[in-house]
């Protein structure tokens, strides 16, 4: 089963979002601060991380940078920071996608599916891109 790590300190968002993601067929892990989110990402190896920016203990910018140094897991930033500079910074720090609050749950799930499709296609290319050696042909 595909695992999504949701890192957000707003419980009014995480509660309904966890239910929606589970209904969509995902296993969901939740962290309510950046430090716990980083630790969970590194220990549980989720398929995708949904990451807020404005959180206690360690903000999403720091989590994204630290996670990128150790993992290629797809990161979708989900945040109230919607200025162009914030979106650019998030993407340049290593996020794969950026969605601002308020948001549509259906759009979030569609974006997660798109990220997961890209991973699956990359894995298929890696498997089929291998060199096949048969030997001498007579």
Short mmCIF file of N, CA and C in Angstrom, two decimals:
data_model
loop_
_atom_site.label_atom_id
_atom_site.label_comp_id
_atom_site.label_asym_id
_atom_site.label_seq_id
_atom_site.Cartn_x
_atom_site.Cartn_y
_atom_site.Cartn_z
N UNK A 1 0.84 -1.18 0.00
CA UNK A 1 0.00 0.00 0.00
C UNK A 1 0.89 1.25 0.00
N UNK A 2 0.50 2.25 -0.73
CA UNK A 2 1.24 3.51 -0.82
C UNK A 2 1.09 4.30 0.48
N UNK A 3 2.22 4.78 0.99
CA UNK A 3 2.23 5.51 2.26
C UNK A 3 2.53 6.98 2.03
N UNK A 4 1.69 7.82 2.62
CA UNK A 4 1.87 9.26 2.55
C UNK A 4 2.14 9.77 3.95
N UNK A 5 3.19 10.56 4.10
CA UNK A 5 3.49 11.21 5.37
C UNK A 5 2.98 12.64 5.28
N UNK A 6 2.06 12.99 6.17
CA UNK A 6 1.48 14.32 6.25
C UNK A 6 2.11 15.04 7.43
N UNK A 7 2.82 16.14 7.15
CA UNK A 7 3.51 16.90 8.19
C UNK A 7 2.88 18.29 8.25
N UNK A 8 2.03 18.49 9.25
CA UNK A 8 1.30 19.75 9.39
C UNK A 8 0.85 19.89 10.83
N UNK A 9 1.01 21.07 11.41
CA UNK A 9 0.64 21.28 12.81
C UNK A 9 -0.83 21.64 12.99
N UNK A 10 -1.56 21.87 11.92
CA UNK A 10 -2.97 22.26 12.02
C UNK A 10 -3.86 21.02 12.05
N UNK A 11 -4.29 20.64 13.24
CA UNK A 11 -5.10 19.43 13.38
C UNK A 11 -6.45 19.54 12.69
N UNK A 12 -6.95 20.76 12.50
CA UNK A 12 -8.21 20.93 11.77
C UNK A 12 -8.04 20.59 10.29
N UNK A 13 -6.82 20.59 9.82
CA UNK A 13 -6.54 20.19 8.44
C UNK A 13 -6.16 18.71 8.39
N UNK A 14 -5.31 18.27 9.31
CA UNK A 14 -4.82 16.89 9.22
C UNK A 14 -5.93 15.86 9.44
N UNK A 15 -6.86 16.12 10.35
CA UNK A 15 -7.93 15.16 10.61
C UNK A 15 -8.74 14.82 9.37
N UNK A 16 -9.40 15.82 8.75
CA UNK A 16 -10.18 15.53 7.55
C UNK A 16 -9.32 15.04 6.38
N UNK A 17 -8.10 15.54 6.28
CA UNK A 17 -7.23 15.13 5.18
C UNK A 17 -6.81 13.67 5.32
N UNK A 18 -6.53 13.24 6.54
CA UNK A 18 -6.20 11.83 6.77
C UNK A 18 -7.37 10.95 6.31
N UNK A 19 -8.59 11.33 6.68
CA UNK A 19 -9.76 10.54 6.27
C UNK A 19 -9.89 10.49 4.75
N UNK A 20 -9.71 11.62 4.08
CA UNK A 20 -9.83 11.66 2.62
C UNK A 20 -8.75 10.81 1.95
N UNK A 21 -7.53 10.89 2.46
CA UNK A 21 -6.44 10.10 1.88
C UNK A 21 -6.65 8.61 2.10
N UNK A 22 -7.15 8.25 3.27
CA UNK A 22 -7.44 6.83 3.53
C UNK A 22 -8.55 6.33 2.62
N UNK A 23 -9.58 7.16 2.42
CA UNK A 23 -10.66 6.78 1.50
C UNK A 23 -10.16 6.62 0.07
N UNK A 24 -9.12 7.36 -0.27
CA UNK A 24 -8.52 7.26 -1.60
C UNK A 24 -7.59 6.05 -1.72
N UNK A 25 -7.41 5.31 -0.62
CA UNK A 25 -6.63 4.08 -0.67
C UNK A 25 -5.20 4.18 -0.18
N UNK A 26 -4.85 5.25 0.50
CA UNK A 26 -3.49 5.43 0.98
C UNK A 26 -3.37 5.12 2.47
N UNK A 27 -2.20 4.65 2.85
CA UNK A 27 -1.85 4.56 4.27
C UNK A 27 -1.28 5.93 4.63
N UNK A 28 -1.66 6.48 5.78
CA UNK A 28 -1.26 7.84 6.13
C UNK A 28 -0.57 7.86 7.49
N UNK A 29 0.60 8.49 7.51
CA UNK A 29 1.32 8.77 8.75
C UNK A 29 1.23 10.27 8.97
N UNK A 30 1.17 10.70 10.24
CA UNK A 30 1.02 12.13 10.54
C UNK A 30 2.06 12.56 11.56
N UNK A 31 2.67 13.72 11.29
CA UNK A 31 3.55 14.38 12.26
C UNK A 31 3.04 15.82 12.40
N UNK A 32 3.05 16.33 13.63
CA UNK A 32 2.50 17.66 13.88
C UNK A 32 3.56 18.73 14.09
N UNK A 33 4.82 18.40 13.83
CA UNK A 33 5.88 19.41 13.83
C UNK A 33 6.98 18.94 12.88
N UNK A 34 7.83 19.87 12.50
CA UNK A 34 8.85 19.56 11.51
C UNK A 34 9.87 18.53 11.95
N UNK A 35 10.30 18.59 13.18
CA UNK A 35 11.32 17.65 13.66
C UNK A 35 10.79 16.21 13.62
N UNK A 36 9.57 16.01 14.12
CA UNK A 36 8.97 14.67 14.07
C UNK A 36 8.76 14.23 12.62
N UNK A 37 8.36 15.18 11.77
CA UNK A 37 8.15 14.86 10.36
C UNK A 37 9.42 14.38 9.68
N UNK A 38 10.53 15.07 9.94
CA UNK A 38 11.81 14.65 9.36
C UNK A 38 12.20 13.27 9.86
N UNK A 39 12.08 13.05 11.16
CA UNK A 39 12.42 11.74 11.72
C UNK A 39 11.55 10.63 11.14
N UNK A 40 10.25 10.89 11.01
CA UNK A 40 9.35 9.87 10.45
C UNK A 40 9.67 9.62 8.97
N UNK A 41 10.00 10.66 8.24
CA UNK A 41 10.33 10.49 6.82
C UNK A 41 11.56 9.61 6.66
N UNK A 42 12.54 9.79 7.53
CA UNK A 42 13.78 9.03 7.42
C UNK A 42 13.65 7.61 7.95
N UNK A 43 12.75 7.37 8.91
CA UNK A 43 12.61 6.03 9.47
C UNK A 43 11.54 5.19 8.78
N UNK A 44 10.49 5.81 8.26
CA UNK A 44 9.38 5.05 7.68
C UNK A 44 9.41 4.99 6.15
N UNK A 45 10.29 5.77 5.52
CA UNK A 45 10.41 5.78 4.06
C UNK A 45 9.07 5.85 3.34
N UNK A 46 8.30 6.92 3.54
CA UNK A 46 7.01 7.03 2.85
C UNK A 46 7.22 7.20 1.35
N UNK A 47 6.15 6.99 0.60
CA UNK A 47 6.22 7.15 -0.85
C UNK A 47 6.15 8.62 -1.26
N UNK A 48 5.46 9.44 -0.46
CA UNK A 48 5.34 10.88 -0.69
C UNK A 48 5.25 11.59 0.66
N UNK A 49 5.81 12.80 0.73
CA UNK A 49 5.68 13.64 1.93
C UNK A 49 4.88 14.88 1.55
N UNK A 50 3.82 15.15 2.31
CA UNK A 50 3.05 16.39 2.18
C UNK A 50 3.49 17.25 3.34
N UNK A 51 4.06 18.42 3.03
CA UNK A 51 4.80 19.20 4.02
C UNK A 51 4.31 20.63 4.13
N UNK A 52 3.89 21.02 5.34
CA UNK A 52 3.55 22.42 5.63
C UNK A 52 4.86 23.17 5.86
N UNK A 53 4.83 24.49 5.82
CA UNK A 53 6.04 25.28 6.06
C UNK A 53 6.06 25.86 7.47
N UNK A 54 4.98 26.51 7.87
CA UNK A 54 4.95 27.20 9.16
C UNK A 54 4.56 26.23 10.27
N UNK A 55 5.58 25.65 10.90
CA UNK A 55 5.36 24.66 11.96
C UNK A 55 6.33 24.90 13.11
N UNK A 56 5.99 24.39 14.30
CA UNK A 56 6.91 24.52 15.43
C UNK A 56 8.09 23.55 15.32
N UNK A 57 9.11 23.85 16.08
CA UNK A 57 10.32 23.05 16.26
C UNK A 57 11.26 23.04 15.06
N UNK A 58 10.73 22.89 13.86
CA UNK A 58 11.54 22.92 12.65
C UNK A 58 10.58 23.26 11.51
N UNK A 59 10.85 24.33 10.78
CA UNK A 59 9.89 24.70 9.74
C UNK A 59 10.06 23.83 8.49
N UNK A 60 9.08 23.93 7.60
CA UNK A 60 9.08 23.11 6.41
C UNK A 60 10.25 23.35 5.48
N UNK A 61 10.77 24.60 5.46
CA UNK A 61 11.96 24.88 4.65
C UNK A 61 13.12 24.01 5.12
N UNK A 62 13.34 23.99 6.44
CA UNK A 62 14.45 23.21 7.01
C UNK A 62 14.24 21.71 6.78
N UNK A 63 13.00 21.26 6.95
CA UNK A 63 12.70 19.84 6.74
C UNK A 63 12.99 19.46 5.29
N UNK A 64 12.55 20.29 4.36
CA UNK A 64 12.75 20.01 2.94
C UNK A 64 14.24 19.92 2.61
N UNK A 65 15.03 20.89 3.09
CA UNK A 65 16.48 20.86 2.83
C UNK A 65 17.13 19.62 3.43
N UNK A 66 16.80 19.31 4.68
CA UNK A 66 17.40 18.15 5.35
C UNK A 66 16.99 16.85 4.68
N UNK A 67 15.74 16.77 4.29
CA UNK A 67 15.24 15.55 3.64
C UNK A 67 15.90 15.36 2.28
N UNK A 68 16.08 16.44 1.53
CA UNK A 68 16.71 16.34 0.22
C UNK A 68 18.15 15.88 0.30
N UNK A 69 18.83 16.13 1.40
CA UNK A 69 20.21 15.69 1.55
C UNK A 69 20.30 14.18 1.73
N UNK A 70 19.19 13.55 2.16
CA UNK A 70 19.24 12.12 2.48
C UNK A 70 18.26 11.27 1.68
N UNK A 71 17.34 11.89 0.95
CA UNK A 71 16.28 11.11 0.32
C UNK A 71 15.79 11.79 -0.96
N UNK A 72 15.29 10.98 -1.88
CA UNK A 72 14.69 11.50 -3.11
C UNK A 72 13.17 11.40 -3.06
N UNK A 73 12.61 11.17 -1.88
CA UNK A 73 11.16 11.04 -1.74
C UNK A 73 10.47 12.29 -2.30
N UNK A 74 9.40 12.13 -3.06
CA UNK A 74 8.68 13.30 -3.56
C UNK A 74 8.10 14.12 -2.40
N UNK A 75 8.21 15.44 -2.52
CA UNK A 75 7.70 16.35 -1.49
C UNK A 75 6.70 17.30 -2.14
N UNK A 76 5.50 17.34 -1.57
CA UNK A 76 4.51 18.31 -1.98
C UNK A 76 4.33 19.29 -0.83
N UNK A 77 4.66 20.56 -1.06
CA UNK A 77 4.47 21.59 -0.05
C UNK A 77 3.00 21.97 -0.03
N UNK A 78 2.39 21.99 1.15
CA UNK A 78 1.00 22.39 1.33
C UNK A 78 1.00 23.46 2.41
N UNK A 79 0.83 24.72 2.00
CA UNK A 79 1.08 25.82 2.92
C UNK A 79 0.23 27.05 2.63
N UNK A 80 0.12 27.89 3.62
CA UNK A 80 -0.59 29.16 3.46
C UNK A 80 0.28 30.21 2.76
N UNK A 81 1.56 29.95 2.64
CA UNK A 81 2.47 30.91 2.00
C UNK A 81 2.33 30.79 0.48
N UNK A 82 1.65 31.76 -0.11
CA UNK A 82 1.35 31.66 -1.52
C UNK A 82 2.02 32.67 -2.42
N UNK A 83 2.90 33.51 -1.86
CA UNK A 83 3.60 34.48 -2.70
C UNK A 83 4.52 33.76 -3.67
N UNK A 84 4.77 34.40 -4.80
CA UNK A 84 5.63 33.80 -5.81
C UNK A 84 6.99 33.41 -5.24
N UNK A 85 7.59 34.27 -4.44
CA UNK A 85 8.91 33.98 -3.87
C UNK A 85 8.88 32.74 -2.99
N UNK A 86 7.78 32.53 -2.26
CA UNK A 86 7.65 31.34 -1.42
C UNK A 86 7.56 30.08 -2.27
N UNK A 87 6.75 30.14 -3.34
CA UNK A 87 6.62 28.97 -4.22
C UNK A 87 7.95 28.64 -4.88
N UNK A 88 8.64 29.67 -5.35
CA UNK A 88 9.94 29.45 -6.00
C UNK A 88 10.94 28.86 -5.00
N UNK A 89 10.99 29.43 -3.80
CA UNK A 89 11.92 28.93 -2.79
C UNK A 89 11.64 27.47 -2.46
N UNK A 90 10.37 27.13 -2.28
CA UNK A 90 10.01 25.74 -1.99
C UNK A 90 10.48 24.78 -3.07
N UNK A 91 10.24 25.16 -4.31
CA UNK A 91 10.66 24.30 -5.42
C UNK A 91 12.18 24.24 -5.55
N UNK A 92 12.86 25.36 -5.31
CA UNK A 92 14.32 25.35 -5.40
C UNK A 92 14.98 24.61 -4.25
N UNK A 93 14.31 24.55 -3.10
CA UNK A 93 14.85 23.79 -1.97
C UNK A 93 14.67 22.28 -2.15
N UNK A 94 13.84 21.88 -3.13
CA UNK A 94 13.70 20.46 -3.39
C UNK A 94 12.28 19.93 -3.43
N UNK A 95 11.29 20.79 -3.20
CA UNK A 95 9.91 20.31 -3.31
C UNK A 95 9.61 19.97 -4.77
N UNK A 96 8.77 18.96 -4.97
CA UNK A 96 8.39 18.56 -6.31
C UNK A 96 7.11 19.24 -6.77
N UNK A 97 6.32 19.71 -5.82
CA UNK A 97 5.07 20.40 -6.13
C UNK A 97 4.75 21.33 -4.97
N UNK A 98 3.85 22.28 -5.21
CA UNK A 98 3.55 23.31 -4.22
C UNK A 98 2.08 23.66 -4.36
N UNK A 99 1.33 23.54 -3.28
CA UNK A 99 -0.10 23.83 -3.29
C UNK A 99 -0.40 24.74 -2.10
N UNK A 100 -1.17 25.81 -2.34
CA UNK A 100 -1.44 26.76 -1.26
C UNK A 100 -2.78 26.50 -0.60
N UNK A 101 -2.83 26.83 0.70
CA UNK A 101 -4.07 26.76 1.47
C UNK A 101 -4.81 28.08 1.29
N UNK A 102 -6.11 28.09 1.22
CA UNK A 102 -7.00 26.92 1.22
C UNK A 102 -6.84 26.14 -0.09
N UNK A 103 -7.16 24.86 -0.03
CA UNK A 103 -6.93 23.98 -1.16
C UNK A 103 -8.10 23.03 -1.33
N UNK A 104 -8.17 22.43 -2.49
CA UNK A 104 -9.16 21.41 -2.78
C UNK A 104 -8.54 20.04 -2.47
N UNK A 105 -9.22 19.25 -1.67
CA UNK A 105 -8.73 17.91 -1.36
C UNK A 105 -8.62 17.08 -2.63
N UNK A 106 -9.57 17.24 -3.53
CA UNK A 106 -9.53 16.49 -4.79
C UNK A 106 -8.30 16.87 -5.61
N UNK A 107 -7.97 18.17 -5.63
CA UNK A 107 -6.77 18.59 -6.36
C UNK A 107 -5.51 18.04 -5.70
N UNK A 108 -5.46 18.06 -4.37
CA UNK A 108 -4.30 17.51 -3.66
C UNK A 108 -4.12 16.04 -4.01
N UNK A 109 -5.18 15.27 -3.97
CA UNK A 109 -5.09 13.84 -4.29
C UNK A 109 -4.67 13.64 -5.75
N UNK A 110 -5.17 14.47 -6.66
CA UNK A 110 -4.76 14.37 -8.06
C UNK A 110 -3.27 14.67 -8.22
N UNK A 111 -2.78 15.66 -7.49
CA UNK A 111 -1.35 15.98 -7.56
C UNK A 111 -0.50 14.85 -6.97
N UNK A 112 -0.97 14.24 -5.88
CA UNK A 112 -0.26 13.11 -5.30
C UNK A 112 -0.21 11.94 -6.28
N UNK A 113 -1.32 11.67 -6.94
CA UNK A 113 -1.35 10.59 -7.93
C UNK A 113 -0.38 10.87 -9.07
N UNK A 114 -0.29 12.14 -9.49
CA UNK A 114 0.65 12.49 -10.56
C UNK A 114 2.10 12.26 -10.12
N UNK A 115 2.43 12.65 -8.89
CA UNK A 115 3.79 12.40 -8.37
C UNK A 115 4.08 10.91 -8.33
N UNK A 116 3.13 10.13 -7.86
CA UNK A 116 3.32 8.68 -7.75
C UNK A 116 3.45 8.04 -9.13
N UNK A 117 2.70 8.55 -10.11
CA UNK A 117 2.82 8.03 -11.48
C UNK A 117 4.21 8.25 -12.03
N UNK A 118 4.77 9.43 -11.78
CA UNK A 118 6.12 9.73 -12.26
C UNK A 118 7.14 8.78 -11.64
N UNK A 119 6.99 8.50 -10.36
CA UNK A 119 7.90 7.57 -9.69
C UNK A 119 7.80 6.19 -10.33
N UNK A 120 6.57 5.75 -10.54
CA UNK A 120 6.35 4.43 -11.13
C UNK A 120 6.95 4.36 -12.54
N UNK A 121 6.76 5.40 -13.33
CA UNK A 121 7.34 5.41 -14.68
C UNK A 121 8.86 5.40 -14.64
N UNK A 122 9.45 6.16 -13.73
CA UNK A 122 10.91 6.16 -13.58
C UNK A 122 11.42 4.78 -13.20
N UNK A 123 10.72 4.11 -12.29
CA UNK A 123 11.13 2.77 -11.87
C UNK A 123 11.02 1.78 -13.03
N UNK A 124 9.96 1.90 -13.83
CA UNK A 124 9.80 1.02 -14.99
C UNK A 124 10.92 1.26 -16.00
N UNK A 125 11.27 2.53 -16.22
CA UNK A 125 12.35 2.85 -17.15
C UNK A 125 13.67 2.28 -16.66
N UNK A 126 13.91 2.37 -15.36
CA UNK A 126 15.14 1.83 -14.80
C UNK A 126 15.22 0.32 -15.02
N UNK A 127 14.09 -0.36 -14.87
CA UNK A 127 14.08 -1.82 -15.02
C UNK A 127 14.23 -2.23 -16.48
N UNK A 128 13.60 -1.51 -17.40
CA UNK A 128 13.67 -1.89 -18.81
C UNK A 128 14.88 -1.30 -19.51
N UNK A 129 15.56 -0.38 -18.87
CA UNK A 129 16.73 0.24 -19.47
C UNK A 129 18.00 -0.57 -19.30
N UNK A 130 17.91 -1.75 -18.72
CA UNK A 130 19.09 -2.58 -18.51
C UNK A 130 19.60 -3.14 -19.83
N UNK A 131 20.89 -3.34 -19.90
CA UNK A 131 21.52 -3.89 -21.09
C UNK A 131 21.43 -5.41 -21.05
N UNK A 132 20.99 -5.99 -22.14
CA UNK A 132 20.87 -7.44 -22.24
C UNK A 132 21.99 -7.94 -23.13
N UNK A 133 22.83 -8.84 -22.61
CA UNK A 133 23.93 -9.42 -23.37
C UNK A 133 23.61 -10.88 -23.63
N UNK A 134 23.68 -11.28 -24.93
CA UNK A 134 23.33 -12.65 -25.28
C UNK A 134 24.57 -13.49 -25.52
N UNK A 135 25.60 -12.93 -26.04
CA UNK A 135 26.80 -13.70 -26.36
C UNK A 135 27.10 -13.61 -27.84
N UNK A 136 28.01 -14.45 -28.30
CA UNK A 136 28.40 -14.43 -29.71
C UNK A 136 27.26 -14.92 -30.59
N UNK A 137 27.11 -14.26 -31.72
CA UNK A 137 26.11 -14.67 -32.70
C UNK A 137 26.86 -15.31 -33.86
N UNK A 138 26.47 -16.54 -34.24
CA UNK A 138 27.14 -17.27 -35.32
C UNK A 138 26.26 -17.37 -36.52
#
